[in-house]
mmCIF file of C-alpha atoms and ligand atoms in Angstrom:
data_model
loop_
_atom_site.group_PDB
_atom_site.id
_atom_site.type_symbol
_atom_site.label_atom_id
_atom_site.label_comp_id
_atom_site.label_asym_id
_atom_site.label_seq_id
_atom_site.Cartn_x
_atom_site.Cartn_y
_atom_site.Cartn_z
ATOM 1 C CA MET A 19 6.224 11.391 -16.292
ATOM 2 C CA SER A 20 8.619 12.700 -18.930
ATOM 3 C CA SER A 21 11.553 14.807 -17.682
ATOM 4 C CA ASP A 22 11.550 18.592 -18.249
ATOM 5 C CA ARG A 23 14.296 21.193 -17.800
ATOM 6 C CA PRO A 24 15.068 21.554 -14.008
ATOM 7 C CA SER A 25 13.077 24.291 -12.242
ATOM 8 C CA PRO A 26 14.979 27.005 -10.250
ATOM 9 C CA GLU A 27 13.980 25.304 -6.945
ATOM 10 C CA ALA A 28 15.454 22.031 -8.185
ATOM 11 C CA ALA A 29 18.585 23.728 -9.499
ATOM 12 C CA ALA A 30 19.150 25.313 -6.044
ATOM 13 C CA LEU A 31 19.528 21.891 -4.391
ATOM 14 C CA ASP A 32 22.966 20.407 -3.749
ATOM 15 C CA PRO A 33 23.108 17.317 -6.000
ATOM 16 C CA GLU A 34 25.718 15.746 -3.681
ATOM 17 C CA ARG A 35 23.384 15.813 -0.665
ATOM 18 C CA LEU A 36 20.139 14.504 -2.039
ATOM 19 C CA PRO A 37 18.394 11.544 -0.439
ATOM 20 C CA ARG A 38 18.904 8.456 -2.552
ATOM 21 C CA HIS A 39 15.567 7.057 -1.426
ATOM 22 C CA VAL A 40 12.419 8.953 -0.391
ATOM 23 C CA ALA A 41 9.416 7.164 1.118
ATOM 24 C CA ILE A 42 6.002 8.815 1.327
ATOM 25 C CA ILE A 43 2.891 8.081 3.365
ATOM 26 C CA MET A 44 0.307 9.601 1.035
ATOM 27 C CA ASP A 45 -2.459 10.697 3.405
ATOM 28 C CA GLY A 46 -5.446 13.024 3.226
ATOM 29 C CA ASN A 47 -7.248 11.989 0.038
ATOM 30 C CA GLY A 48 -10.526 11.502 1.905
ATOM 31 C CA ARG A 49 -10.332 14.872 3.675
ATOM 32 C CA TRP A 50 -9.442 16.601 0.404
ATOM 33 C CA ALA A 51 -12.627 15.197 -1.138
ATOM 34 C CA LYS A 52 -14.756 15.954 1.936
ATOM 35 C CA GLN A 53 -13.666 19.610 1.904
ATOM 36 C CA ARG A 54 -15.102 19.794 -1.631
ATOM 37 C CA LEU A 55 -18.248 17.795 -0.830
ATOM 38 C CA LEU A 56 -17.017 15.057 -3.157
ATOM 39 C CA ASN A 57 -16.945 11.302 -2.817
ATOM 40 C CA ARG A 58 -13.698 10.028 -1.194
ATOM 41 C CA VAL A 59 -12.870 8.230 -4.436
ATOM 42 C CA LYS A 60 -12.425 11.616 -6.144
ATOM 43 C CA GLY A 61 -9.709 12.331 -3.580
ATOM 44 C CA HIS A 62 -7.915 9.106 -4.508
ATOM 45 C CA GLU A 63 -8.197 9.979 -8.202
ATOM 46 C CA LYS A 64 -6.637 13.387 -7.598
ATOM 47 C CA GLY A 65 -4.046 11.610 -5.420
ATOM 48 C CA ALA A 66 -2.984 9.561 -8.434
ATOM 49 C CA ASP A 67 -2.017 12.842 -10.174
ATOM 50 C CA SER A 68 0.186 13.689 -7.175
ATOM 51 C CA VAL A 69 1.848 10.279 -7.582
ATOM 52 C CA ARG A 70 2.826 11.195 -11.155
ATOM 53 C CA ALA A 71 4.066 14.618 -9.983
ATOM 54 C CA ALA A 72 6.183 13.057 -7.207
ATOM 55 C CA VAL A 73 7.852 10.631 -9.629
ATOM 56 C CA LYS A 74 8.578 13.491 -11.998
ATOM 57 C CA ALA A 75 10.006 15.665 -9.192
ATOM 58 C CA CYS A 76 12.332 12.851 -8.045
ATOM 59 C CA ARG A 77 13.606 12.308 -11.564
ATOM 60 C CA GLU A 78 14.075 16.028 -12.102
ATOM 61 C CA VAL A 79 16.556 16.300 -9.225
ATOM 62 C CA GLY A 80 18.159 12.858 -9.464
ATOM 63 C CA ILE A 81 16.580 10.903 -6.585
ATOM 64 C CA THR A 82 16.642 7.270 -7.684
ATOM 65 C CA TYR A 83 14.236 5.445 -5.332
ATOM 66 C CA LEU A 84 10.694 6.462 -4.375
ATOM 67 C CA THR A 85 8.480 4.250 -2.205
ATOM 68 C CA LEU A 86 4.781 5.098 -1.931
ATOM 69 C CA TYR A 87 2.394 3.680 0.682
ATOM 70 C CA ALA A 88 -0.513 3.068 -1.683
ATOM 71 C CA PHE A 89 -2.519 0.483 0.281
ATOM 72 C CA SER A 90 -1.955 -0.911 3.761
ATOM 73 C CA THR A 91 -3.054 -4.279 5.145
ATOM 74 C CA GLU A 92 -5.449 -2.267 7.356
ATOM 75 C CA ASN A 93 -6.992 -0.588 4.283
ATOM 76 C CA TRP A 94 -8.775 -3.893 3.424
ATOM 77 C CA GLN A 95 -11.171 -2.983 6.240
ATOM 78 C CA ARG A 96 -12.485 0.096 4.395
ATOM 79 C CA PRO A 97 -15.957 -0.090 2.784
ATOM 80 C CA LYS A 98 -15.993 -2.476 -0.187
ATOM 81 C CA MET A 99 -16.925 0.335 -2.556
ATOM 82 C CA GLU A 100 -13.778 2.290 -1.609
ATOM 83 C CA VAL A 101 -11.502 -0.767 -1.755
ATOM 84 C CA ASP A 102 -12.889 -1.667 -5.186
ATOM 85 C CA ALA A 103 -12.366 1.902 -6.408
ATOM 86 C CA LEU A 104 -8.764 1.940 -5.128
ATOM 87 C CA MET A 105 -8.057 -1.379 -6.842
ATOM 88 C CA ALA A 106 -9.590 -0.113 -10.099
ATOM 89 C CA LEU A 107 -7.503 3.062 -9.848
ATOM 90 C CA LEU A 108 -4.357 1.044 -9.265
ATOM 91 C CA LYS A 109 -5.085 -1.183 -12.266
ATOM 92 C CA LYS A 110 -5.724 1.859 -14.464
ATOM 93 C CA PHE A 111 -2.503 3.491 -13.237
ATOM 94 C CA LEU A 112 -0.513 0.347 -14.050
ATOM 95 C CA GLN A 113 -2.033 0.128 -17.522
ATOM 96 C CA THR A 114 -1.693 3.801 -18.440
ATOM 97 C CA GLU A 115 1.808 4.334 -17.046
ATOM 98 C CA THR A 116 3.555 1.275 -18.519
ATOM 99 C CA GLU A 117 4.684 3.066 -21.640
ATOM 100 C CA ASP A 118 6.103 5.991 -19.649
ATOM 101 C CA LEU A 119 7.901 3.619 -17.290
ATOM 102 C CA LEU A 120 9.509 1.878 -20.243
ATOM 103 C CA THR A 121 10.381 5.084 -22.118
ATOM 104 C CA ASN A 122 11.971 6.615 -19.031
ATOM 105 C CA ASN A 123 13.929 3.559 -17.846
ATOM 106 C CA ILE A 124 11.859 3.244 -14.663
ATOM 107 C CA ARG A 125 11.650 -0.075 -12.840
ATOM 108 C CA LEU A 126 8.491 -0.795 -10.886
ATOM 109 C CA HIS A 127 8.719 -2.818 -7.664
ATOM 110 C CA ALA A 128 5.907 -3.951 -5.380
ATOM 111 C CA ILE A 129 6.207 -4.733 -1.667
ATOM 112 C CA GLY A 130 3.489 -6.260 0.466
ATOM 113 C CA GLU A 131 1.120 -9.212 0.477
ATOM 114 C CA ILE A 132 0.659 -9.044 -3.281
ATOM 115 C CA ASP A 133 -1.221 -12.348 -3.420
ATOM 116 C CA ARG A 134 -4.136 -10.668 -1.581
ATOM 117 C CA LEU A 135 -4.770 -8.326 -4.524
ATOM 118 C CA PRO A 136 -7.675 -9.206 -6.865
ATOM 119 C CA ASP A 137 -6.586 -11.427 -9.779
ATOM 120 C CA ASP A 138 -6.983 -8.763 -12.478
ATOM 121 C CA VAL A 139 -4.914 -6.228 -10.514
ATOM 122 C CA ARG A 140 -2.239 -8.827 -9.780
ATOM 123 C CA GLN A 141 -2.033 -9.741 -13.446
ATOM 124 C CA ALA A 142 -1.686 -6.068 -14.463
ATOM 125 C CA LEU A 143 0.978 -5.644 -11.781
ATOM 126 C CA ASP A 144 2.903 -8.779 -12.773
ATOM 127 C CA HIS A 145 2.892 -7.588 -16.360
ATOM 128 C CA VAL A 146 4.471 -4.211 -15.496
ATOM 129 C CA LEU A 147 6.935 -5.782 -13.031
ATOM 130 C CA THR A 148 8.119 -8.146 -15.754
ATOM 131 C CA GLN A 149 8.193 -5.524 -18.481
ATOM 132 C CA THR A 150 10.286 -3.085 -16.414
ATOM 133 C CA ARG A 151 12.543 -5.576 -14.602
ATOM 134 C CA ASN A 152 15.688 -4.610 -16.548
ATOM 135 C CA ASN A 153 15.209 -0.849 -16.123
ATOM 136 C CA ASP A 154 17.636 0.849 -13.784
ATOM 137 C CA GLY A 155 17.294 4.621 -14.201
ATOM 138 C CA PHE A 156 14.732 5.074 -11.450
ATOM 139 C CA HIS A 157 12.971 2.739 -9.014
ATOM 140 C CA LEU A 158 9.308 3.256 -8.143
ATOM 141 C CA ILE A 159 8.243 1.014 -5.273
ATOM 142 C CA LEU A 160 4.529 0.627 -4.524
ATOM 143 C CA ALA A 161 3.624 -0.675 -1.075
ATOM 144 C CA LEU A 162 0.428 -2.648 -1.723
ATOM 145 C CA SER A 163 -1.405 -4.581 0.953
ATOM 146 C CA TYR A 164 1.674 -3.728 2.983
ATOM 147 C CA GLY A 165 2.176 -3.910 6.746
ATOM 148 C CA ALA A 166 5.597 -3.680 8.366
ATOM 149 C CA ARG A 167 4.903 -6.010 11.299
ATOM 150 C CA SER A 168 3.684 -8.703 8.953
ATOM 151 C CA GLU A 169 6.786 -8.177 6.772
ATOM 152 C CA ILE A 170 9.059 -8.536 9.826
ATOM 153 C CA LEU A 171 7.222 -11.694 10.932
ATOM 154 C CA HIS A 172 7.592 -13.125 7.431
ATOM 155 C CA ALA A 173 11.355 -12.437 7.585
ATOM 156 C CA ALA A 174 11.627 -13.965 11.076
ATOM 157 C CA ARG A 175 9.895 -17.131 9.851
ATOM 158 C CA GLY A 176 12.328 -17.337 6.925
ATOM 159 C CA ILE A 177 15.319 -17.035 9.263
ATOM 160 C CA ALA A 178 13.803 -19.564 11.712
ATOM 161 C CA ALA A 179 13.303 -22.062 8.865
ATOM 162 C CA GLU A 180 16.980 -21.776 7.911
ATOM 163 C CA VAL A 181 18.024 -22.311 11.523
ATOM 164 C CA ALA A 182 15.682 -25.310 11.851
ATOM 165 C CA ALA A 183 17.136 -26.801 8.659
ATOM 166 C CA GLY A 184 20.648 -26.457 10.108
ATOM 167 C CA ARG A 185 21.788 -24.021 7.410
ATOM 168 C CA LEU A 186 22.198 -21.088 9.793
ATOM 169 C CA SER A 187 23.451 -20.748 13.346
ATOM 170 C CA PRO A 188 21.449 -18.323 15.579
ATOM 171 C CA ASP A 189 24.739 -16.586 16.478
ATOM 172 C CA ALA A 190 25.393 -15.873 12.797
ATOM 173 C CA ILE A 191 22.158 -13.928 12.237
ATOM 174 C CA ASP A 192 23.007 -10.308 11.559
ATOM 175 C CA GLU A 193 21.162 -7.215 10.294
ATOM 176 C CA ALA A 194 22.243 -7.757 6.691
ATOM 177 C CA GLN A 195 20.909 -11.331 6.692
ATOM 178 C CA PHE A 196 17.632 -10.226 8.236
ATOM 179 C CA SER A 197 17.267 -7.393 5.691
ATOM 180 C CA GLU A 198 17.654 -9.917 2.892
ATOM 181 C CA LYS A 199 14.473 -11.638 4.058
ATOM 182 C CA LEU A 200 12.369 -8.462 3.835
ATOM 183 C CA PHE A 201 10.281 -7.468 0.799
ATOM 184 C CA THR A 202 12.805 -4.647 0.310
ATOM 185 C CA CYS A 203 15.839 -6.954 0.012
ATOM 186 C CA ASP A 204 17.083 -5.337 -3.212
ATOM 187 C CA ILE A 205 16.256 -1.739 -2.219
ATOM 188 C CA PRO A 206 18.378 0.606 -0.042
ATOM 189 C CA ASP A 207 16.794 1.958 3.156
ATOM 190 C CA PRO A 208 14.928 5.275 2.793
ATOM 191 C CA ASP A 209 16.869 8.424 3.735
ATOM 192 C CA LEU A 210 13.777 10.599 4.042
ATOM 193 C CA LEU A 211 10.190 9.825 5.036
ATOM 194 C CA ILE A 212 7.434 12.315 4.234
ATOM 195 C CA ARG A 213 3.891 12.034 5.582
ATOM 196 C CA THR A 214 1.192 14.362 4.343
ATOM 197 C CA SER A 215 -2.069 15.542 5.992
ATOM 198 C CA GLY A 216 -0.752 16.457 9.444
ATOM 199 C CA GLU A 217 -0.874 12.994 11.043
ATOM 200 C CA LEU A 218 2.220 12.228 13.139
ATOM 201 C CA ARG A 219 2.297 8.448 12.858
ATOM 202 C CA LEU A 220 4.139 5.709 10.974
ATOM 203 C CA SER A 221 1.022 3.552 10.531
ATOM 204 C CA ASN A 222 2.944 0.271 10.243
ATOM 205 C CA PHE A 223 5.115 1.512 7.348
ATOM 206 C CA LEU A 224 8.719 0.297 6.832
ATOM 207 C CA LEU A 225 9.387 -0.010 10.581
ATOM 208 C CA TRP A 226 12.735 -1.791 10.076
ATOM 209 C CA GLN A 227 13.912 0.211 7.058
ATOM 210 C CA LEU A 228 13.228 3.690 8.523
ATOM 211 C CA ALA A 229 15.601 3.208 11.483
ATOM 212 C CA TYR A 230 17.905 6.063 10.420
ATOM 213 C CA ALA A 231 15.632 8.046 8.082
ATOM 214 C CA GLU A 232 14.897 11.736 8.517
ATOM 215 C CA PHE A 233 11.179 12.435 9.015
ATOM 216 C CA TYR A 234 9.165 15.312 7.587
ATOM 217 C CA PHE A 235 5.480 15.848 8.373
ATOM 218 C CA THR A 236 3.421 18.355 6.397
ATOM 219 C CA ASP A 237 -0.197 19.480 6.847
ATOM 220 C CA THR A 238 -0.734 19.469 3.073
ATOM 221 C CA LEU A 239 -3.294 16.886 1.948
ATOM 222 C CA TRP A 240 -1.821 14.413 -0.547
ATOM 223 C CA PRO A 241 -3.906 15.577 -3.568
ATOM 224 C CA ASP A 242 -2.492 19.106 -3.015
ATOM 225 C CA PHE A 243 1.107 17.912 -2.675
ATOM 226 C CA GLY A 244 3.184 19.168 -5.578
ATOM 227 C CA LYS A 245 6.775 19.499 -6.639
ATOM 228 C CA GLU A 246 7.331 23.008 -5.191
ATOM 229 C CA GLU A 247 6.666 21.658 -1.692
ATOM 230 C CA PHE A 248 8.681 18.526 -2.425
ATOM 231 C CA PHE A 249 11.702 20.656 -3.344
ATOM 232 C CA ARG A 250 11.260 22.774 -0.172
ATOM 233 C CA ILE A 251 11.304 19.565 1.880
ATOM 234 C CA LEU A 252 14.477 18.439 0.078
ATOM 235 C CA ALA A 253 16.101 21.803 0.907
ATOM 236 C CA ASP A 254 15.119 21.272 4.570
ATOM 237 C CA TYR A 255 16.606 17.749 4.446
ATOM 238 C CA GLN A 256 19.858 19.175 3.094
ATOM 239 C CA GLY A 257 20.066 21.438 6.152
ATOM 240 C CA ARG A 258 19.972 18.480 8.530
ATOM 241 C CA GLU A 259 22.976 16.700 9.970
ATOM 242 C CA ARG A 260 22.670 12.905 9.799
ATOM 243 C CA ARG A 261 24.789 11.370 12.550
ATOM 244 C CA TYR A 262 23.438 7.803 12.762
ATOM 245 C CA GLY A 263 23.840 7.902 16.552
ATOM 246 C CA ARG A 264 27.436 9.149 16.379
ATOM 247 C CA VAL A 265 28.800 12.444 17.758
ATOM 248 C CA ASP A 266 29.843 15.256 15.429
ATOM 249 C CA PRO A 267 33.720 15.037 15.560
ATOM 250 C CA GLU A 268 33.924 18.829 16.160
ATOM 251 C CA GLN A 269 31.716 18.486 19.264
ATOM 252 C CA ALA A 270 33.515 15.386 20.606
ATOM 253 C CA SER A 271 35.872 17.001 23.140
HETATM 254 C C1 FPP B 175 -4.787 7.830 2.333
HETATM 255 O O1 FPP B 175 -5.788 8.826 2.305
HETATM 256 C C2 FPP B 175 -4.577 7.272 1.025
HETATM 257 C C3 FPP B 175 -4.804 5.985 0.674
HETATM 258 C C4 FPP B 175 -5.314 4.972 1.614
HETATM 259 C C5 FPP B 175 -4.609 5.498 -0.685
HETATM 260 C C6 FPP B 175 -3.502 6.111 -1.468
HETATM 261 C C7 FPP B 175 -3.860 6.003 -2.866
HETATM 262 C C8 FPP B 175 -3.624 6.916 -3.823
HETATM 263 C C9 FPP B 175 -2.818 8.126 -3.644
HETATM 264 C C10 FPP B 175 -4.262 6.705 -5.126
HETATM 265 C C11 FPP B 175 -3.538 6.172 -6.228
HETATM 266 C C12 FPP B 175 -2.265 5.455 -6.021
HETATM 267 C C13 FPP B 175 -1.622 4.885 -7.035
HETATM 268 C C14 FPP B 175 -0.329 4.238 -6.806
HETATM 269 C C15 FPP B 175 -2.177 4.900 -8.379
HETATM 270 P P1 FPP B 175 -7.079 8.614 3.171
HETATM 271 O O2 FPP B 175 -8.115 8.013 2.313
HETATM 272 O O3 FPP B 175 -6.768 7.843 4.409
HETATM 273 O O4 FPP B 175 -7.426 10.100 3.542
HETATM 274 P P2 FPP B 175 -8.134 10.625 4.880
HETATM 275 O O5 FPP B 175 -7.218 10.288 6.016
HETATM 276 O O6 FPP B 175 -8.238 12.096 4.653
HETATM 277 O O7 FPP B 175 -9.470 9.953 4.962
#
């Protein structure tokens, strides 16, 4: 994940108009493998290389937050062999990348129902979270056993408990207070969401946090997703006008 000299595509981007936070639904590993008559797990393995490439691309242009949907709450329902392989891949990734994360001032975050992960994976994760907790050059957020509805329910229960204890009046609940109860409390909302593999769905990902994000859907399967396409998507993002529900002042009359 070390940083190289910026490529021409990266240099062509306007550094003032980059998304601060990009979120990605990494989809299509299984289809990538099927097209090659390989086991689905091979697709996930190749997908892990795309994860490294995406981190590197973000750092090359100066994006500071990247959230990756690595495992959803629904993914527990996949065949045990595939779940086990994904967990083993995650553990290996955590172990092999720690040094790079430390060298490059990258902080790892995890969002989701982390206590559902197998003990060995949770221990590997806790280790990296602790080791990188003071890093602030780049933030890599892994969504693991993550589901947005469950996250929102968890936040609602936290707010309800404060109301029941008399510490909070229902009238005083605002968006900022609610956001503080989410797994993402210390992370800014994503500016750009990318989903690979041609599916046009959010699949229970960051439903609260994506309220004002720009969306980009590409047919590319995640294992084929590389930095050239990432930079093209960033150029497309820079051509968009983000109004947050307001009217462009020049069009107001
Ligand atoms: C979706 O493809 C992908 C996943 C469920 C897992 C994502 C995992 C990785 C990219 C591997 C490694 C990640 C880390 C952080 C090391 P799919 O299996 O649903 O593909 P399909 O829709 O083509 O079947």
